[in-house]
Short mmCIF file of N, CA and C in Angstrom, two decimals:
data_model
loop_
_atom_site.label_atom_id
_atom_site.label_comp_id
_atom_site.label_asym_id
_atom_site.label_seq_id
_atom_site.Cartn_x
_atom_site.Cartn_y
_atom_site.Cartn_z
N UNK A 1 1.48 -93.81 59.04
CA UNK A 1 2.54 -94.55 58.37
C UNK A 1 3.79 -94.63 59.25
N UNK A 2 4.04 -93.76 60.19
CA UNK A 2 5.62 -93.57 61.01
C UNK A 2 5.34 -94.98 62.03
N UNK A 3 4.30 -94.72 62.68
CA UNK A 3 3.88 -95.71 63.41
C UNK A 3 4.31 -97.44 62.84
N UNK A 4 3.53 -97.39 61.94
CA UNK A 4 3.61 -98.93 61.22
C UNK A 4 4.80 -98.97 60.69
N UNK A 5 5.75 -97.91 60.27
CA UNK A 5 7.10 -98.04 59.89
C UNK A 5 8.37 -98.41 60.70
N UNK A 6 7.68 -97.69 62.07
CA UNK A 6 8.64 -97.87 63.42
C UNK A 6 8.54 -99.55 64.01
N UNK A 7 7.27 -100.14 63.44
CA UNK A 7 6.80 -101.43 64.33
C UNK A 7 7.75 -102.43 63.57
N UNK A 8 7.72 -102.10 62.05
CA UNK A 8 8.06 -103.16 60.85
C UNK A 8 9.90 -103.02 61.42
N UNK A 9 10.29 -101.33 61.18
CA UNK A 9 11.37 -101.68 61.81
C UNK A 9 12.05 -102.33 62.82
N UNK A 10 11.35 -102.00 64.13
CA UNK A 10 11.51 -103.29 65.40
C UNK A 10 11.40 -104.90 65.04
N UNK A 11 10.47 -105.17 64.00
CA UNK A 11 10.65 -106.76 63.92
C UNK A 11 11.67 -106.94 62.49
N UNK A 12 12.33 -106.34 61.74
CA UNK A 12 13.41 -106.63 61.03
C UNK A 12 14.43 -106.57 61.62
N UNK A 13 14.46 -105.94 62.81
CA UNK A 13 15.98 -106.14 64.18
C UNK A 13 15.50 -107.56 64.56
N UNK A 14 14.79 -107.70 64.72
CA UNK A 14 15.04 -108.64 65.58
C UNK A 14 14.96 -109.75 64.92
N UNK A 15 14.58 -110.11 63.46
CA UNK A 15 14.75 -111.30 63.01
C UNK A 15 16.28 -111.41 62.17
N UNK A 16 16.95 -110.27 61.88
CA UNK A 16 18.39 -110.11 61.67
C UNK A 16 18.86 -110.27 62.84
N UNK A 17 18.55 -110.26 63.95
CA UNK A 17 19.15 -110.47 65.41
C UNK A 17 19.49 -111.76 65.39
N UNK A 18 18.25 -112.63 65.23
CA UNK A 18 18.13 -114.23 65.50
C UNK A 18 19.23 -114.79 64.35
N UNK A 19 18.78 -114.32 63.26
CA UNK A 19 19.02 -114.88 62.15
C UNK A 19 20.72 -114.76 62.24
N UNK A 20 21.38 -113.31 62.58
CA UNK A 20 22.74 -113.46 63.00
C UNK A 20 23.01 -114.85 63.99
N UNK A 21 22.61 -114.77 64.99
CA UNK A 21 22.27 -115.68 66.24
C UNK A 21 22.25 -117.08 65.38
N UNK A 22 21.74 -117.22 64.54
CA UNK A 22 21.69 -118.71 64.23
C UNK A 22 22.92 -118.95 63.52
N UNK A 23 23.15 -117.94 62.63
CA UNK A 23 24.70 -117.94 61.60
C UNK A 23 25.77 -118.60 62.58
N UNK A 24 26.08 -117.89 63.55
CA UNK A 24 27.22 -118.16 64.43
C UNK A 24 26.97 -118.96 65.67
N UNK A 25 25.86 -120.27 65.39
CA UNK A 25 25.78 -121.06 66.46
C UNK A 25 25.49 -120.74 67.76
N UNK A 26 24.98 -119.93 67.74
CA UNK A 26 24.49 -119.22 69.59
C UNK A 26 23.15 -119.32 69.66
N UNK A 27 22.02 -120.23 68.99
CA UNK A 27 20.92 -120.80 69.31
C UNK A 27 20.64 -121.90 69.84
N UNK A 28 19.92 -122.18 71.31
CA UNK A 28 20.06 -123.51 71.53
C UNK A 28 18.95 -124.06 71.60
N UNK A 29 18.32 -124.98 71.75
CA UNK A 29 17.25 -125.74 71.91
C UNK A 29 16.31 -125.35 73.37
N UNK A 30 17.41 -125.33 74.50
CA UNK A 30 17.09 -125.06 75.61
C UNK A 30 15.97 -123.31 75.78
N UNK A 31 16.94 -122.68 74.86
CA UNK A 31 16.50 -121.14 74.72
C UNK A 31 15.03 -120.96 73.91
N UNK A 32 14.92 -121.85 73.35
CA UNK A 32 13.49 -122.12 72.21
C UNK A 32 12.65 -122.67 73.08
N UNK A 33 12.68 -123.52 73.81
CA UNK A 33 11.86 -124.30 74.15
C UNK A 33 10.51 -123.57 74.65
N UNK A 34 10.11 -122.60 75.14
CA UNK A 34 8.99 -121.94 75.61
C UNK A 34 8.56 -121.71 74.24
N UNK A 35 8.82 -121.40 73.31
CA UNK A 35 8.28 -120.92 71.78
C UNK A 35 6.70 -121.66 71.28
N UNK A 36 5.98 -120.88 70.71
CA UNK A 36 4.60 -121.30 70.38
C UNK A 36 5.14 -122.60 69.55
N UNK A 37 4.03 -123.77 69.99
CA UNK A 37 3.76 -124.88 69.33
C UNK A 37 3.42 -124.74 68.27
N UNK A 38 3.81 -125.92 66.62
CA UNK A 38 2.68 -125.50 65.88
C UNK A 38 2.60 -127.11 65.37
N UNK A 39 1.68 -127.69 65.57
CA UNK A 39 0.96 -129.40 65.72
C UNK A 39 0.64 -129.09 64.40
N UNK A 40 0.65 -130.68 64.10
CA UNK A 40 -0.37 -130.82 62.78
C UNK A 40 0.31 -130.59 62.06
N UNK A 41 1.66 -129.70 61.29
CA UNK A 41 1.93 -128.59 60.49
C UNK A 41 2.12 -128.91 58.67
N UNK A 42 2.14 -128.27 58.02
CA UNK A 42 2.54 -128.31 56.47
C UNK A 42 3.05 -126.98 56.22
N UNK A 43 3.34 -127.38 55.04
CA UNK A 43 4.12 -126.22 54.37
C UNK A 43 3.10 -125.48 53.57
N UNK A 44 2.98 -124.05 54.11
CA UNK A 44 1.67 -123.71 52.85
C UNK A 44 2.21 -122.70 52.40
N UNK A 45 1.12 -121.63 51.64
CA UNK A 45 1.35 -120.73 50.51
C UNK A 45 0.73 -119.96 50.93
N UNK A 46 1.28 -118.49 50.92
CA UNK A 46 0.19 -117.12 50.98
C UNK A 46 0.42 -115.56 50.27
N UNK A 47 -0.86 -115.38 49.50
CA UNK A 47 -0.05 -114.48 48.89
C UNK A 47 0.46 -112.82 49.59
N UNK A 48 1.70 -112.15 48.84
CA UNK A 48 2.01 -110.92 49.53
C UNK A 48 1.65 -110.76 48.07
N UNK A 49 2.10 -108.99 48.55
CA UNK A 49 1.92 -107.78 47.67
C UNK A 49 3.22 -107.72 46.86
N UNK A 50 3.31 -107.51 45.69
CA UNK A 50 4.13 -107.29 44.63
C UNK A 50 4.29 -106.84 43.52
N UNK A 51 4.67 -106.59 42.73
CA UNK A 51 4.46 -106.12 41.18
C UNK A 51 5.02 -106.96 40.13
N UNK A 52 4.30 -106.66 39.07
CA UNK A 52 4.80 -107.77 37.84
C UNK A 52 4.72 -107.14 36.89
N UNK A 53 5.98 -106.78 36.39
CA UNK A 53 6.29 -105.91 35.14
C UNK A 53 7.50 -106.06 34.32
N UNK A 54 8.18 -105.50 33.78
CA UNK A 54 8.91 -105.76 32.65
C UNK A 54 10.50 -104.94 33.05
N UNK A 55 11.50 -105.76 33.53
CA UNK A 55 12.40 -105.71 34.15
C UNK A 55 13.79 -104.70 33.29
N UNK A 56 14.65 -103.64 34.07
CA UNK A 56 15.43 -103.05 33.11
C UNK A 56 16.43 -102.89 34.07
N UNK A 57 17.83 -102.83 33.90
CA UNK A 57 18.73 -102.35 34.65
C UNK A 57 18.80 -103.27 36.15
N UNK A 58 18.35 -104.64 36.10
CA UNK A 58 18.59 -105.18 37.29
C UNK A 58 19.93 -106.01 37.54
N UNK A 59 20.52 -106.22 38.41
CA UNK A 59 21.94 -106.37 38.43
C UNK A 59 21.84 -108.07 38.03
N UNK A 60 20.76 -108.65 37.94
CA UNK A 60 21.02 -110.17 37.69
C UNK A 60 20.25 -111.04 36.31
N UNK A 61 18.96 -109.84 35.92
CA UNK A 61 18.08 -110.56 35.52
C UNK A 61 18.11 -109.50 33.86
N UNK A 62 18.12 -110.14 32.74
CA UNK A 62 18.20 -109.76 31.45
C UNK A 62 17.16 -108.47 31.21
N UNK A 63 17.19 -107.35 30.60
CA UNK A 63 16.62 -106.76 30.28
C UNK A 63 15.59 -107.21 29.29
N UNK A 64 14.10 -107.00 30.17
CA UNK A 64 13.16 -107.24 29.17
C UNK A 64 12.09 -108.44 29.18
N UNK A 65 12.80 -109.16 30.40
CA UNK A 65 12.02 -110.05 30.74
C UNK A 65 10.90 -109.81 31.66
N UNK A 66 9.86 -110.22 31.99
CA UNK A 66 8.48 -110.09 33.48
C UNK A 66 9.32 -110.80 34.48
N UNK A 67 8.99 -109.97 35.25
CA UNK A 67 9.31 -109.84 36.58
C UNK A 67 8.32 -110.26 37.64
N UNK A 68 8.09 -111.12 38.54
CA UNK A 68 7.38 -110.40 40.06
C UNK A 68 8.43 -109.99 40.94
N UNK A 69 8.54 -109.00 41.38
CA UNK A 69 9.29 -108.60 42.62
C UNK A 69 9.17 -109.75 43.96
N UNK A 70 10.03 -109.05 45.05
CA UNK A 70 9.32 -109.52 46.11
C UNK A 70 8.47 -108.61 46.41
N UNK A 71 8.11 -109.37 48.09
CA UNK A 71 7.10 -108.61 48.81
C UNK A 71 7.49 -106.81 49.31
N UNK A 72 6.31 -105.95 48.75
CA UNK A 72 6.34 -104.87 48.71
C UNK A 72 6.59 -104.02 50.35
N UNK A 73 7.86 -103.35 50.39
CA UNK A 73 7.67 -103.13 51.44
C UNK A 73 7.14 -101.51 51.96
N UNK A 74 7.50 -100.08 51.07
CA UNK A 74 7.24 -99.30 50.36
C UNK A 74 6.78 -98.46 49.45
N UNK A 75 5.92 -97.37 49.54
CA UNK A 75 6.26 -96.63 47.95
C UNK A 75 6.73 -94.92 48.36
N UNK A 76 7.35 -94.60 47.09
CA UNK A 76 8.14 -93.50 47.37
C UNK A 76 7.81 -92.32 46.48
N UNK A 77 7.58 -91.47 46.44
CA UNK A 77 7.44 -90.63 45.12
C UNK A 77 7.88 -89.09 45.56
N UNK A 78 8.35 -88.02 44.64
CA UNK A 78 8.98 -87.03 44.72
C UNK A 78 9.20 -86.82 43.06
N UNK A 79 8.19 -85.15 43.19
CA UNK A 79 7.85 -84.84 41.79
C UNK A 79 6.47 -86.00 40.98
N UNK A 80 7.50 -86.32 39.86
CA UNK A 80 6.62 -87.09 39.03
C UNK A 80 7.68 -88.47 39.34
N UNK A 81 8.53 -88.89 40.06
CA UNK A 81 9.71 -89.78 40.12
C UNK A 81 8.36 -90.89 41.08
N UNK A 82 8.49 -92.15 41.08
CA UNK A 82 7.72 -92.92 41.89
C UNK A 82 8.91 -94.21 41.89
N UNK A 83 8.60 -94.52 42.95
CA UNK A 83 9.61 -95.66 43.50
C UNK A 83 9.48 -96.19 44.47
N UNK A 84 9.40 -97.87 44.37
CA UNK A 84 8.78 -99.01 45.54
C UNK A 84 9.99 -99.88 45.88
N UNK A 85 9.79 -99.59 47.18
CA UNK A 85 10.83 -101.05 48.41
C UNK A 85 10.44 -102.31 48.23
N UNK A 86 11.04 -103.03 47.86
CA UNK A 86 10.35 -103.87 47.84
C UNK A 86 11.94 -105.39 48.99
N UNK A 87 11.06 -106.52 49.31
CA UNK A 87 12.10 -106.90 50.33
C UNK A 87 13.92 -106.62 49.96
N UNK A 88 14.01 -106.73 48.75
CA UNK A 88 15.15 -106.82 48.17
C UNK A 88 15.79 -105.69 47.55
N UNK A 89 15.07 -104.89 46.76
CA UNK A 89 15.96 -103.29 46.45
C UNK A 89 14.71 -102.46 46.15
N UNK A 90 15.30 -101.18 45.60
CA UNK A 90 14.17 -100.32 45.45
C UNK A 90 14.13 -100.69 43.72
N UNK A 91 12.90 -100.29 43.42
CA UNK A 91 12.41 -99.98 41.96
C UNK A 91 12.15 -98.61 41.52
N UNK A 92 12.29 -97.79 40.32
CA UNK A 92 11.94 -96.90 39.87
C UNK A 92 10.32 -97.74 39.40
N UNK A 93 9.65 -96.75 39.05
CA UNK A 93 8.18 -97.04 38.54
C UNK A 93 8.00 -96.63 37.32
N UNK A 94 7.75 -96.76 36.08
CA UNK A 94 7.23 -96.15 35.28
C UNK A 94 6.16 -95.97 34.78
N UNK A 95 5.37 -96.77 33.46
CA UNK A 95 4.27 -96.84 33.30
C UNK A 95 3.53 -97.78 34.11
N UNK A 96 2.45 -97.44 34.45
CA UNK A 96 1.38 -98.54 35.13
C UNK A 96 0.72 -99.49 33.75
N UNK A 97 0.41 -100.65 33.99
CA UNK A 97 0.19 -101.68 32.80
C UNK A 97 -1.62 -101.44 33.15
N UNK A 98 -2.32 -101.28 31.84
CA UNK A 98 -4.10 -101.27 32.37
C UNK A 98 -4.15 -102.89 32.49
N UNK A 99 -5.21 -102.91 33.36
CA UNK A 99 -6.05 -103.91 33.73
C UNK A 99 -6.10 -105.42 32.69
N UNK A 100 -6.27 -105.07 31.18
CA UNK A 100 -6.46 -106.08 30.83
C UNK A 100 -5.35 -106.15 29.86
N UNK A 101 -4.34 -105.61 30.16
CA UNK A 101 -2.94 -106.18 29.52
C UNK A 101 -2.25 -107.47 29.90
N UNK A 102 -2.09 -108.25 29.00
CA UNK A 102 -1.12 -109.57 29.53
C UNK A 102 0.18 -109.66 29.28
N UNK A 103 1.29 -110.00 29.56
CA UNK A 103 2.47 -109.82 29.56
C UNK A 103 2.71 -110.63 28.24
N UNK A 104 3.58 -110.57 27.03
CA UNK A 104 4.09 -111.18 26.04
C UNK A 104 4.18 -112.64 26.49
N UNK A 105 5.28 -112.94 27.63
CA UNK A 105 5.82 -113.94 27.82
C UNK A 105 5.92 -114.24 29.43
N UNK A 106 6.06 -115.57 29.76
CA UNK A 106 5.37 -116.18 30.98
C UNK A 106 6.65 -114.87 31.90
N UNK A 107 5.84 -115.25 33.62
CA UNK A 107 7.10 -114.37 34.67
C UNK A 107 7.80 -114.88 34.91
N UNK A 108 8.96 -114.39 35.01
CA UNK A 108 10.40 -115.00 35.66
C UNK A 108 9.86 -114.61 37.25
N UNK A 109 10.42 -115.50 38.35
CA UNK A 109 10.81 -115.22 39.20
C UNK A 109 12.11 -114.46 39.90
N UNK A 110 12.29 -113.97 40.86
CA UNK A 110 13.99 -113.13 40.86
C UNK A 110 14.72 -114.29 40.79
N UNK A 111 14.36 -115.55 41.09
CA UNK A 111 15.36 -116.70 41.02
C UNK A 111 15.36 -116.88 39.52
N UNK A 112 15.09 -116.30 38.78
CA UNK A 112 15.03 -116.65 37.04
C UNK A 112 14.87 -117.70 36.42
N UNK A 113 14.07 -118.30 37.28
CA UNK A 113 13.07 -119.38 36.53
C UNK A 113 12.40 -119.02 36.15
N UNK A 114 11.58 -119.57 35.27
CA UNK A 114 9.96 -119.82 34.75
C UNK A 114 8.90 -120.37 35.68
#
């Protein structure tokens, strides 16, 4: 796990690197230009890892609504306490939902749509 933790960390520098880099106009065309081609292209879909559960104490989104997180980056536990990274903040964990439970009502996204 240190290994794959140390790698993930090296490429979140460096896309906060760029991504600074682009904020303040210091990207140029000239500097890209060697960059992998990608022909043909569309916009597609793939799924990550996440959880979908029933939301409490989040700084934006109503208590009580389904949730998917983002993409999972973490899990944490100490004692009986369990808690997942996920791209955006950490989660406490509580109950696990069985298998063939369905949620009351459709998921919100963190953007709080439907």
């Amino acid at each position: 796990m240190e290994v794959y933790a140390a790698e993930q960390i090296a490429k979140f520098k460096r896309l906060i690197a760029d991504l600074e880099r682009l904020r303040v106009s210091k990207i140029f065309a000239p500097a890209l230009i060697a960059s992998p081609v990608l022909d043909n292209w569309r916009h597609g879909f793939r799924r990550v890892s996440c959880l979908e559960g029933i939301v409490e104490g989040h700084p934006s989104l109503p208590d009580g609504h389904v949730v998917y997180t983002s993409e999972i980056w973490a899990h944490f536990h100490d004692d009986e306490e369990h808690f997942l990274r996920t791209l955006n903040r950490w989660y406490r964990l509580r109950t696990r939902r069985s298998a063939g439970h369905a949620p009351a009502d459709g998921p919100l996204s963190f953007g709080g749509r439907r």
